[in-house]
Coordinates of C-alpha atoms in Angstrom, one line a residue:
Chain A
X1 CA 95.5 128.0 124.7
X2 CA 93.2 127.3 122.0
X3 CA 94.6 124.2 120.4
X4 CA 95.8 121.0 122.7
X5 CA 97.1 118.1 121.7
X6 CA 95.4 114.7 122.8
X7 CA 95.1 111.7 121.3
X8 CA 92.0 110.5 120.3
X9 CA 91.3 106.7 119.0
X10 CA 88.8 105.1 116.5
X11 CA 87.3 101.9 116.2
X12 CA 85.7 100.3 113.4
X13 CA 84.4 96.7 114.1
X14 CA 83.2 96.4 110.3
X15 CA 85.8 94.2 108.1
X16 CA 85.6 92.8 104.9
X17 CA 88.0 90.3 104.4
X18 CA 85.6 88.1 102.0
X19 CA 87.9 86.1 99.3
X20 CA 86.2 84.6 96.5
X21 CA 88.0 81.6 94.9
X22 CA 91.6 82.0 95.9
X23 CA 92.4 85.3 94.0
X24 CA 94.0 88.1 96.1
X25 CA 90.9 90.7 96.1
X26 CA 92.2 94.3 95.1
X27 CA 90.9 95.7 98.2
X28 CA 90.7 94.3 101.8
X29 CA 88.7 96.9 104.6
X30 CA 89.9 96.0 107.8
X31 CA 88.8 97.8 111.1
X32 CA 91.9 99.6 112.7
X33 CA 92.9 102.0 115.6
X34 CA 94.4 104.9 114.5
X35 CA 96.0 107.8 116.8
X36 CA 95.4 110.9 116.0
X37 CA 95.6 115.2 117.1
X38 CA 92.8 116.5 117.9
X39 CA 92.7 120.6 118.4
X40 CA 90.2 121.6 120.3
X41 CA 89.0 124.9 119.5
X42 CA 88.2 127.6 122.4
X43 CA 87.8 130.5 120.1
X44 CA 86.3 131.2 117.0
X45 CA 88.4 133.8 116.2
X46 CA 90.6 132.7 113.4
X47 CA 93.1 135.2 113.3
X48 CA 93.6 134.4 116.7
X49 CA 93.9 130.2 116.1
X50 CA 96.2 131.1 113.3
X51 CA 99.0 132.8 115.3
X52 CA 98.3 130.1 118.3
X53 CA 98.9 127.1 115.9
X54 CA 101.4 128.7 114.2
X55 CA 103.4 129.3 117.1
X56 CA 103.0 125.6 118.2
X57 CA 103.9 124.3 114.6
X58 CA 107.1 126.0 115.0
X59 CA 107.8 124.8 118.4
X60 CA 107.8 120.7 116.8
X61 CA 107.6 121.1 113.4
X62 CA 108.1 117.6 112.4
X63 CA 105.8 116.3 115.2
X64 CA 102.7 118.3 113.2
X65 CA 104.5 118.0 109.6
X66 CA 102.2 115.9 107.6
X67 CA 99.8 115.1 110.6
X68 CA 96.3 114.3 110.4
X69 CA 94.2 116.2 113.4
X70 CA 90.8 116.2 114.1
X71 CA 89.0 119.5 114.7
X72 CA 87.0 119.4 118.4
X73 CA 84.3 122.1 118.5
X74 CA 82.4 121.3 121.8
X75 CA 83.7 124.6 123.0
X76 CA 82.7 126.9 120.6
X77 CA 79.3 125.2 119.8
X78 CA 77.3 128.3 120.1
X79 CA 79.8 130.0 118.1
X80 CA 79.6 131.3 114.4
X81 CA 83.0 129.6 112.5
X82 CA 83.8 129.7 108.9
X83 CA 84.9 126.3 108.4
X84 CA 86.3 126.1 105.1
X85 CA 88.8 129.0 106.4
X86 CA 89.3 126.9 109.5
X87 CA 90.4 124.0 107.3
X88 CA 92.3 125.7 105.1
X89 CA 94.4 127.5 107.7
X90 CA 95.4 124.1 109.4
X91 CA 96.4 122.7 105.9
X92 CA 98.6 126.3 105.3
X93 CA 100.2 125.0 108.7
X94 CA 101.3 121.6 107.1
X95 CA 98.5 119.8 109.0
X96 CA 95.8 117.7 107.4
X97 CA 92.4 117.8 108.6
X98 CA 91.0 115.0 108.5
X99 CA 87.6 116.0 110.6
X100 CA 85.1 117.8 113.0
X101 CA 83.6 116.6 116.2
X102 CA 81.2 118.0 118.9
X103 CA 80.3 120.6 116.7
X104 CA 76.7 122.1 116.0
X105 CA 74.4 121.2 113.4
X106 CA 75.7 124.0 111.1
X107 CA 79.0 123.2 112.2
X108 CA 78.4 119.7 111.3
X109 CA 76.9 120.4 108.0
X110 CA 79.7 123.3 107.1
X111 CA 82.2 120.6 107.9
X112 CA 80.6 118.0 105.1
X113 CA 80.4 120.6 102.5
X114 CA 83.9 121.5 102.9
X115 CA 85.0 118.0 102.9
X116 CA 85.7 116.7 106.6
X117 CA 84.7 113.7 108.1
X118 CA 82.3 113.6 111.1
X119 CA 84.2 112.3 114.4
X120 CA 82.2 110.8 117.3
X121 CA 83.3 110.8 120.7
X122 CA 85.6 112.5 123.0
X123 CA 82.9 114.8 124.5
X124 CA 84.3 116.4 127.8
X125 CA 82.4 115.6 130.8
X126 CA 83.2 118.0 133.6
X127 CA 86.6 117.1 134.6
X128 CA 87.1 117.3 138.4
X129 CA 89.3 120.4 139.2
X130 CA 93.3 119.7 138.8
X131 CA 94.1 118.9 142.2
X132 CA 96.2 122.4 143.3
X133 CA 99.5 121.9 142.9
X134 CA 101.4 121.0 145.7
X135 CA 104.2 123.0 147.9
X136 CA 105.8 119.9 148.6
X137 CA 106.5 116.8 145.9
X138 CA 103.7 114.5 146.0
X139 CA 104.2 111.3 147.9
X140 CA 102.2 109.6 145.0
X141 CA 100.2 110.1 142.4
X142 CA 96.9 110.4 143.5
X143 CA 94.3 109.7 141.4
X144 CA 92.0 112.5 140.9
X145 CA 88.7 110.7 140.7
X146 CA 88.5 107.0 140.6
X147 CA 87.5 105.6 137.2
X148 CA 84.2 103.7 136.6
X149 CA 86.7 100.5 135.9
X150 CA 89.9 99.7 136.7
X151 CA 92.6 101.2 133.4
X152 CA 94.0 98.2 131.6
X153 CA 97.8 98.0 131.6
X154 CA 99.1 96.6 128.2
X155 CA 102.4 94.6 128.2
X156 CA 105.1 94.6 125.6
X157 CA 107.4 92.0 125.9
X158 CA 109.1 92.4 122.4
X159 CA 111.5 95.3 121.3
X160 CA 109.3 98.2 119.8
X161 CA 111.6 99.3 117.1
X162 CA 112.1 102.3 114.8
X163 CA 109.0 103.5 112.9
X164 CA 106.4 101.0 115.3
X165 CA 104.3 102.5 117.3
X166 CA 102.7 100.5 120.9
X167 CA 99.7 102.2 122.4
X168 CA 97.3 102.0 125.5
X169 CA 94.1 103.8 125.1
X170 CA 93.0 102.6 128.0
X171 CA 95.7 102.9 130.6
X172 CA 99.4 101.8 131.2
X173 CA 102.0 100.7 128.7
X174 CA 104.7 98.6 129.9
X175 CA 107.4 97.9 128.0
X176 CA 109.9 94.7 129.4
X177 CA 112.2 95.9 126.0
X178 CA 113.8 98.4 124.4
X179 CA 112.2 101.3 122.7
X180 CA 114.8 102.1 120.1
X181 CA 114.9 105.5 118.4
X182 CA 112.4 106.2 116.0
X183 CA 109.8 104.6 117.8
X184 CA 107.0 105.5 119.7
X185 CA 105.0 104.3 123.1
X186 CA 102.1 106.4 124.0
X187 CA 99.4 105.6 127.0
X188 CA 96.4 107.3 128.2
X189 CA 97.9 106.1 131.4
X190 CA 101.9 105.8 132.8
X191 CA 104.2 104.7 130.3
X192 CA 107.1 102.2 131.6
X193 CA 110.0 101.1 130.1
X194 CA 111.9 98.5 132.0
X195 CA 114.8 99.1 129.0
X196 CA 116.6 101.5 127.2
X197 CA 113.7 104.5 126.1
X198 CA 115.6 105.9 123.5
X199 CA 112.5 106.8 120.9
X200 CA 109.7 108.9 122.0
X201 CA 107.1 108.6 125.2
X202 CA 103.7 110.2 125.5
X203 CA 102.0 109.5 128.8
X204 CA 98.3 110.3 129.5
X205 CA 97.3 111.0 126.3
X206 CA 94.1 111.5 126.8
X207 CA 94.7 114.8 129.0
X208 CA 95.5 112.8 132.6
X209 CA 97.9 115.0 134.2
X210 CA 99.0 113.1 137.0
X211 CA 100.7 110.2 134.6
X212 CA 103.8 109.7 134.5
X213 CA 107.1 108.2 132.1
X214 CA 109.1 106.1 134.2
X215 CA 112.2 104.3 132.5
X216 CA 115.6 102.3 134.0
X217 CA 117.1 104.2 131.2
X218 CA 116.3 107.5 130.0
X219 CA 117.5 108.4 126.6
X220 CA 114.6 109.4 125.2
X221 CA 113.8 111.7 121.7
X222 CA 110.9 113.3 123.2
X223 CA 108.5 113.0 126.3
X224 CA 105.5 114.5 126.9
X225 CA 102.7 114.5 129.3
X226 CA 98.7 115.0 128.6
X227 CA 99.9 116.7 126.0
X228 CA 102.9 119.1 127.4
X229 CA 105.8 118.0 125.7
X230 CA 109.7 118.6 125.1
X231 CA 112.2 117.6 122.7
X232 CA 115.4 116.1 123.7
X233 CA 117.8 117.7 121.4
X234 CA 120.4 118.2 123.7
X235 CA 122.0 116.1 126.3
X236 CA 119.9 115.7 129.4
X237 CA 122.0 116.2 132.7
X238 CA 124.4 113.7 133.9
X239 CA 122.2 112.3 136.8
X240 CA 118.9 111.1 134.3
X241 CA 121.2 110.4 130.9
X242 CA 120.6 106.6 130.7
X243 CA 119.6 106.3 134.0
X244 CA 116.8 105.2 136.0
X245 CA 114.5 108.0 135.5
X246 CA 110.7 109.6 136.1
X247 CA 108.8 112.5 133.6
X248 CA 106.2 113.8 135.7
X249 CA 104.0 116.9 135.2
X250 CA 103.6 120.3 137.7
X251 CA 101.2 123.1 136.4
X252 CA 102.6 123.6 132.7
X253 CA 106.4 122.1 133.3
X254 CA 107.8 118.8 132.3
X255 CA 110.5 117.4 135.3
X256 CA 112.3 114.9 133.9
X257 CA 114.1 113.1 137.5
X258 CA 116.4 110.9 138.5
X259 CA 114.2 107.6 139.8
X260 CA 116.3 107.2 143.3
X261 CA 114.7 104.6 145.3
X262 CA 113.9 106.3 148.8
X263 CA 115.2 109.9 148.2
X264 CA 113.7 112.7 148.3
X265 CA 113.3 114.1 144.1
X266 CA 114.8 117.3 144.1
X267 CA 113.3 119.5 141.8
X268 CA 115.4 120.7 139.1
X269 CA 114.8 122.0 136.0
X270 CA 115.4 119.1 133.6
Chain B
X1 CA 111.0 71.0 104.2
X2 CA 112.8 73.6 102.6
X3 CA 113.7 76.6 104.6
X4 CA 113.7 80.0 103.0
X5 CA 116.0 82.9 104.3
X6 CA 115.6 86.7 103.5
X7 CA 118.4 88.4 103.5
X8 CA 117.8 92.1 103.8
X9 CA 118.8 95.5 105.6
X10 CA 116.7 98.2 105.2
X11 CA 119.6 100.4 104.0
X12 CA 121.8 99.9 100.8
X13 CA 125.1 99.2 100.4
X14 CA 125.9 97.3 103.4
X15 CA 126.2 93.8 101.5
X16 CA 122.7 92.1 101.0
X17 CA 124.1 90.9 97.8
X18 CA 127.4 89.8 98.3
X19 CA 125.8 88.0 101.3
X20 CA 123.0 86.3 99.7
X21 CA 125.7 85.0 97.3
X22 CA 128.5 83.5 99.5
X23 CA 125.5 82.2 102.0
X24 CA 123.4 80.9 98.8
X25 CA 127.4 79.4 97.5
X26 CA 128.7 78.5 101.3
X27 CA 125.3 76.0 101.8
X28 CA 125.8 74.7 98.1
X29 CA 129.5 74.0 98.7
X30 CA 128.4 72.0 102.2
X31 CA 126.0 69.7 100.1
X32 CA 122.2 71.2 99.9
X33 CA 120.3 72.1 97.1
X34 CA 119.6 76.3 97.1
X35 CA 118.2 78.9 95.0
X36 CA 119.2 82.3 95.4
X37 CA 116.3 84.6 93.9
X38 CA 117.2 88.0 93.4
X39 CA 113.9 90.2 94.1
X40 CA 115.9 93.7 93.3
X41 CA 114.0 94.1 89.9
X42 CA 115.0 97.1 88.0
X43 CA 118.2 96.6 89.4
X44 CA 119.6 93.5 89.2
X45 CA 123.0 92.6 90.5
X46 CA 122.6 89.2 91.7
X47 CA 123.5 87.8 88.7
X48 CA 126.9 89.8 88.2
X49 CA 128.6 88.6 91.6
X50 CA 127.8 85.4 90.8
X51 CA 129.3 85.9 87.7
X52 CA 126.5 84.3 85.1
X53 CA 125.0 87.9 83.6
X54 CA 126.3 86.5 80.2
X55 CA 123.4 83.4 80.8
X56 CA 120.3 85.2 82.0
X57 CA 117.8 84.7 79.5
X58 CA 114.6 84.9 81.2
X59 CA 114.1 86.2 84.5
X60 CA 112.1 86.0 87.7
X61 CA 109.2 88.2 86.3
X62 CA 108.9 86.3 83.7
X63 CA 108.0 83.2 85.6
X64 CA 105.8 85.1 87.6
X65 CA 104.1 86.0 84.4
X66 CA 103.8 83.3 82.9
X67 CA 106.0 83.8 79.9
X68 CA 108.6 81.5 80.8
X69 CA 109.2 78.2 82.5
X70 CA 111.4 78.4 85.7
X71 CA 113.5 75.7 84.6
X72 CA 114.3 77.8 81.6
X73 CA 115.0 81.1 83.9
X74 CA 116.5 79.2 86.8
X75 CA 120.4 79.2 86.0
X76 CA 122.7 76.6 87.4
X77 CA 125.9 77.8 88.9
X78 CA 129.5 76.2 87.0
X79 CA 131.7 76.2 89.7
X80 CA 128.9 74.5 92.2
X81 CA 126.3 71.8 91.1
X82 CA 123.9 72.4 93.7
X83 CA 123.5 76.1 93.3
X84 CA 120.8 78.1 91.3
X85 CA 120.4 81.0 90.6
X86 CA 116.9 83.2 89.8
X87 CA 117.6 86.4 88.3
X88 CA 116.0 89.4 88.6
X89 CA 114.5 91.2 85.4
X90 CA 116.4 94.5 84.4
X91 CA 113.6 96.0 82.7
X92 CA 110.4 95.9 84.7
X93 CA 109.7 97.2 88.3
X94 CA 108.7 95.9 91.8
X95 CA 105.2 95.9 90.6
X96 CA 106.1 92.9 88.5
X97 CA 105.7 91.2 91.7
X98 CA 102.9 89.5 92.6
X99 CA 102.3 87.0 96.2
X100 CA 100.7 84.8 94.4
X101 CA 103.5 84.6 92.0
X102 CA 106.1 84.6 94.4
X103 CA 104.2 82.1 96.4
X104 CA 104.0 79.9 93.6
X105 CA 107.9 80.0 92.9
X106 CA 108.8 79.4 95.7
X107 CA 106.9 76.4 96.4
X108 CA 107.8 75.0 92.9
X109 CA 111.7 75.8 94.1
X110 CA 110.9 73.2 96.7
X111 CA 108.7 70.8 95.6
X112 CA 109.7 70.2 91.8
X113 CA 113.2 71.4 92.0
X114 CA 113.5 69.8 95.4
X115 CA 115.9 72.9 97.0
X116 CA 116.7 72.3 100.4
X117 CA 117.2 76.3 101.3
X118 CA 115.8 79.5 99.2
X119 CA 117.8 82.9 100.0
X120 CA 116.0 85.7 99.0
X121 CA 118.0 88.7 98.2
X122 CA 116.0 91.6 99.0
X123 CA 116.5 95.0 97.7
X124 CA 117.1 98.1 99.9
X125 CA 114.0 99.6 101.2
X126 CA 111.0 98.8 103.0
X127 CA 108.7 99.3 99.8
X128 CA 106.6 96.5 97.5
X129 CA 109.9 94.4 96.3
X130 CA 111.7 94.6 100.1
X131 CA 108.5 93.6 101.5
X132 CA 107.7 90.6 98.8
X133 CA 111.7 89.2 99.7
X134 CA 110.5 89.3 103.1
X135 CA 107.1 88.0 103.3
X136 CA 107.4 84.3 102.8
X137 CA 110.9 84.0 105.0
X138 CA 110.8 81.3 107.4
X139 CA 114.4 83.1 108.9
X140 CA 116.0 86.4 108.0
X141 CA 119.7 87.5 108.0
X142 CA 119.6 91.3 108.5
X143 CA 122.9 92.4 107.2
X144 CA 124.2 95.9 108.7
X145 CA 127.4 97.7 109.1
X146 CA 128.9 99.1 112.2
X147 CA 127.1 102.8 111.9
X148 CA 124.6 104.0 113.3
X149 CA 122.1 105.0 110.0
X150 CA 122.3 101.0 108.9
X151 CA 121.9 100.0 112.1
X152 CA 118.6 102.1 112.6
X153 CA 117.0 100.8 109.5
X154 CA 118.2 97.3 110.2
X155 CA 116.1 98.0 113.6
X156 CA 113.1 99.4 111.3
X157 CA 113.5 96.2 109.0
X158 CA 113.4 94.2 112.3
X159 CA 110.0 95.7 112.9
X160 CA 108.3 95.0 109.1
X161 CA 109.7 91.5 109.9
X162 CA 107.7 91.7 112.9
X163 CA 104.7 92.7 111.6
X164 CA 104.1 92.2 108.2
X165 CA 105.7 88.5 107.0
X166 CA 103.7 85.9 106.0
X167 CA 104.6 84.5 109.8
X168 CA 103.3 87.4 111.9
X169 CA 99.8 87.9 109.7
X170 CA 99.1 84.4 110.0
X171 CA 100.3 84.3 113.6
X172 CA 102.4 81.1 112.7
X173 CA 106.1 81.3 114.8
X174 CA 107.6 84.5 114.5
X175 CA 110.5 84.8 111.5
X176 CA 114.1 83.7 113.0
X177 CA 116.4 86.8 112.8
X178 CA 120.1 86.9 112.6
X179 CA 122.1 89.4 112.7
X180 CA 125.0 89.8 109.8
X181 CA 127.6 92.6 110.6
X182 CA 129.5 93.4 107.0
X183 CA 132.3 95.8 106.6
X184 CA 133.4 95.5 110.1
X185 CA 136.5 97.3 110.4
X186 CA 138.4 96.0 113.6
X187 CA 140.5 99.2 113.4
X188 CA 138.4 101.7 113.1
X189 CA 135.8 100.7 116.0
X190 CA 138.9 99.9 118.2
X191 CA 139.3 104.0 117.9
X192 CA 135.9 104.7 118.4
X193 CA 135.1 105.3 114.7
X194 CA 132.5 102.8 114.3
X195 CA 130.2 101.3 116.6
X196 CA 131.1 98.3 118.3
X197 CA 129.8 95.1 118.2
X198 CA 128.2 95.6 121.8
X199 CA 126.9 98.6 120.8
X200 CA 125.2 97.1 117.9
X201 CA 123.9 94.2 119.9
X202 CA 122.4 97.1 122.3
X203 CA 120.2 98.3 120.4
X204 CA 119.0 95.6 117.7
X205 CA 119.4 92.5 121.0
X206 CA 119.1 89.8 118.4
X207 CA 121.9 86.8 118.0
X208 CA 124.8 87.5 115.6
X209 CA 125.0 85.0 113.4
X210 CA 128.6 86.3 112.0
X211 CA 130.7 89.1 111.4
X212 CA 132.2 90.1 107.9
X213 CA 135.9 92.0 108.5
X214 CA 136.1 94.7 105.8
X215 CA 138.4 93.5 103.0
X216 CA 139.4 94.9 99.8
X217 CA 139.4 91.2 98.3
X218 CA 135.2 91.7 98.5
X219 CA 135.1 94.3 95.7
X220 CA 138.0 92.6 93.5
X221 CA 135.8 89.2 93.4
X222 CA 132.5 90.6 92.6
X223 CA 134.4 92.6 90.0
X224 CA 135.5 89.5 88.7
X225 CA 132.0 87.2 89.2
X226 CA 132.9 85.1 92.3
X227 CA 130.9 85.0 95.2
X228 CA 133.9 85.7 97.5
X229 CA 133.4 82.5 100.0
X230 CA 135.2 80.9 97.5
X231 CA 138.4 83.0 97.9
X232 CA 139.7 80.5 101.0
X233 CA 142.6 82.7 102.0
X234 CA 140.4 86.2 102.4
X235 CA 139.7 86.6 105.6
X236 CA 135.6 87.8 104.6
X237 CA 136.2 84.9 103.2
X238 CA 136.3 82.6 106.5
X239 CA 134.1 84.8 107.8
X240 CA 131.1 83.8 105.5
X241 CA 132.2 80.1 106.2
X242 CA 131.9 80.6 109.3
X243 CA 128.6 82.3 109.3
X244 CA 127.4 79.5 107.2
X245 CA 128.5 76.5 109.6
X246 CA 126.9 78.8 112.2
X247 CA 123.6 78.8 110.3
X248 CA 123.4 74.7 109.8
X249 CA 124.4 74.3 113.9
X250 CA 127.8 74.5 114.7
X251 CA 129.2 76.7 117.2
X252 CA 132.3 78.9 116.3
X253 CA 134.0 82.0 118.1
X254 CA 133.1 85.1 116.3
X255 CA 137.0 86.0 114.5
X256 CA 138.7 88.9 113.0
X257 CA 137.3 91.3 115.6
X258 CA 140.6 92.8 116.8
X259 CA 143.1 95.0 114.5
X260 CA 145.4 92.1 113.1
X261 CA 148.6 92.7 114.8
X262 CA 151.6 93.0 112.2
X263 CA 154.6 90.9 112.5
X264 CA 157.8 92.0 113.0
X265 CA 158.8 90.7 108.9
X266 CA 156.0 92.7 107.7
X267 CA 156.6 95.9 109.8
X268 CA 159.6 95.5 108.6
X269 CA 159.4 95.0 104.9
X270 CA 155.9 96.6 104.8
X271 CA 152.8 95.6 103.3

């Protein structure tokens, strides 16, 4: 896989909110998070990244119709990489890049010339090893490494509705309230919904595996985990459909499950 | 204090206008100064339900721009004397509108006019004009109809309402939403044609503040200028009323939510 989807997030402290005498001003800069792709590249071999993406495009197209994504190049550093080209097959993919990060200095300078922004952060330390998969269902999710400070869980007490978004960079989401359709709830964390999930859920965003979706009532668009995600275009079986209900990860597959208190998941192909 | 209620939907066609008329006529007939400003400019309507397209002569935008007085656009209703009405201009666009200028209506609606309520009756959307009817609302009626495209955008609506009024960027108390159903037809959600009312409530969970039975009497009295609150035997009619003495306090049973039975005189001389 050359290109993953993660989530990245960018902060700007600088606003400019400065008013002078009462008049509206014609142009306010605030600071603001915004989500976006990134693709991080493990090949410079364009032909190559061109039948990849295009493969994925067609898989979702209306997740990646439009989309902004950021360009990650720690992996192919050392490598020679036209750029431009780069760019310009993304944008012949109905994507948008908007950027470049962890690339070289000729990367870097490559990227300027041909119009991309410059994108700190989200430079991979050595991830522990995936824990191996397990024969039998894990009795919990066990945390692969224990992070530096305890994930903040955000709550959301008020419905998120169509075309609003609610977001955790920094761990779980938990939603008291519906999530209608058309909306979205996305964690680097678990995401719960203690409601009807019926827009979209994207759990460990930020690559983390072991996360999870958990809802009392599964109806969901889409759900997808550290980046592994499915469509719900269909109806799901009758034992998750608006029922208490867990999306969990194993090796490349999504499980979507019933959430039976004491009993043993079966697995099953959602 | 003067209170001022948006009444909007996301989607057209589902009966902001026809709402904001009989709500705007229904708290006029109980007594209290209102306005009703139409904020669908490019494509006014307002004025023809209402029935007083013959006496626009200058129009919202050109308050906001200074090129008229609002006592001289502000046109007072004939059949009720505390109703006025604010039309929207026919010629420009939504970029005629201005915060500022809407700001500055509105508070002269208030304080030199003395209205007691201000309906704003947005246009469909969630662009410049839908968001300018919505911005200074103090309460909002979200008007949708029992299916389930009016009922999603009434859901996105909810969400602008949420994030972008005056209320929520100044973290003041959050806008009170109501929820209108229009064109309910008892028949056709009794065989599963159109959602329910439960179903609605589901997925939008805010209070309904009234629901409008589908009538034919709607179209014939916009056709002919009346708001159709005024139409006492209609039963939309009573519904509006209803929604109206709902709005000021009082506590009715939600009606005309079963398929009228027929009686045994008209089943057997028809209808």
């Amino acid at each position: 896989m050359s290109s993953r989807r993660e989530f990245a997030m960018h902060d700007h402290s600088s606003s400019d909110r400065s008013r002078s005498g009462g008049e509206q001003p014609a142009l306010t800069i605030r600071g603001a998070s915004v989500t976006l792709q990134v693709a991080h590249l493990a090949d410079a071999d364009l032909a190559r990244i061109e039948a990849e993406l295009a493969a994925k495009v067609s898989q979702a197209a209306g997740l990646f119709r439009d989309a902004a994504i950021v360009i990650d190049l720690q992996e192919v550093q050392h490598l020679d990489l036209d750029l431009r080209s780069l760019a310009r097959l993304f944008r012949t993919q109905g994507l948008i890049p908007v950027g470049v990060r962890n690339g070289s200095a000729a990367h870097h300078a490559a990227a300027q010339a041909a119009g991309l922004a410059l994108l700190q952060g989200g430079r991979r330390v050595e991830r522990a090893p995936a824990p191996a998969p397990p024969e039998t269902p894990p009795p919990a999710p066990a945390p692969a490494a224990p992070p530096p400070a305890a994930p903040r869980s955000r709550l959301v007490t008020q419905p998120v509705r169509s075309g609003q978004r609610a977001f955790n960079a920094a761990g779980d989401l938990i939603v008291v309230a519906s999530v209608n359709t058309g909306a979205e709830v996305l964690a680097a964390g678990n995401v719960h919904v203690y409601g009807p999930l019926r827009g979209r859920a994207m759990a460990g965003v930020n690559g983390d595996t072991q996360a999870r979706i958990l809802t009392t009532c599964m109806q969901a668009e889409l759900v997808a985990i550290a980046g592994v995600y499915r469509s719900i275009e269909s109806d799901l079986p009758d034992e998750v459909r608006e029922k208490p209900a867990q999306v969990f990860l194993e090796g490349d597959r999504l499980f979507i499950e019933p959430l039976a208190a004491a009993e043993e998941p079966q697995r099953k192909k959602p | 204090m003067a209170k001022t209620i948006v009444v909007t939907s996301g989607k057209g066609g589902v009966g902001k206008t026809t709402t904001s008329a009989s709500f705007a006529a229904g708290l006029a007939l109980r007594g209290h100064k209102t306005a009703v400003i139409d904020f669908d400019i490019g494509l006014r309507n307002l004025d023809l339900i209402l029935g007083c397209e013959r006496r626009v002569v200058y129009d919202f935008v050109n308050v906001i721009n200074g090129e008229a007085k609002l006592n001289q656009a502000l046109i007072k209703d004939k059949r009720l004397e505390n109703l006025y009405i604010l039309p929207a201009s026919q010629t420009r666009d939504k970029d005629a509108l201005t915060l500022d200028g809407v700001s500055k209506v509105l508070h002269d609606l208030q304080h030199e006019f003395e209205c007691e309520y201000i309906v704003c009756d947005s246009p469909a959307g969630i662009e410049k004009g839908a968001l300018m009817a919505l911005y200074f609302a103090d309460e909002a009626i979200v008007v949708t109809n029992p299916e389930v495209s009016s009922v999603r955008d009434s859901d996105r609506i909810l969400g602008i309402l949420a994030a972008k009024s005056r209320r929520a960027v100044e973290e003041l108390e959050p806008v009170k939403e109501h929820l209108l159903v229009a064109r309910y037809d008892s028949r056709r959600v009794a065989i599963g044609e159109m959602l329910s009312l439960e179903d609605i409530r589901g997925i939008l969970g805010i209070p309904i503040l009234g629901v409008i039975p589908e009538s034919p009497g709607v179209l014939q009295a916009s056709n002919i200028g009346t708001p159709i609150i005024l139409d006492d035997e209609n039963p939309a009619a009573q519904a509006y009323s209803d929604m109206v003495d709902r709005f000021l306090g009082e506590e009715l049973p939600l009606r005309f939510l079963e398929p009228e039975k027929r009686g045994l005189l008209k089943r057997l001389f028809g209808s």
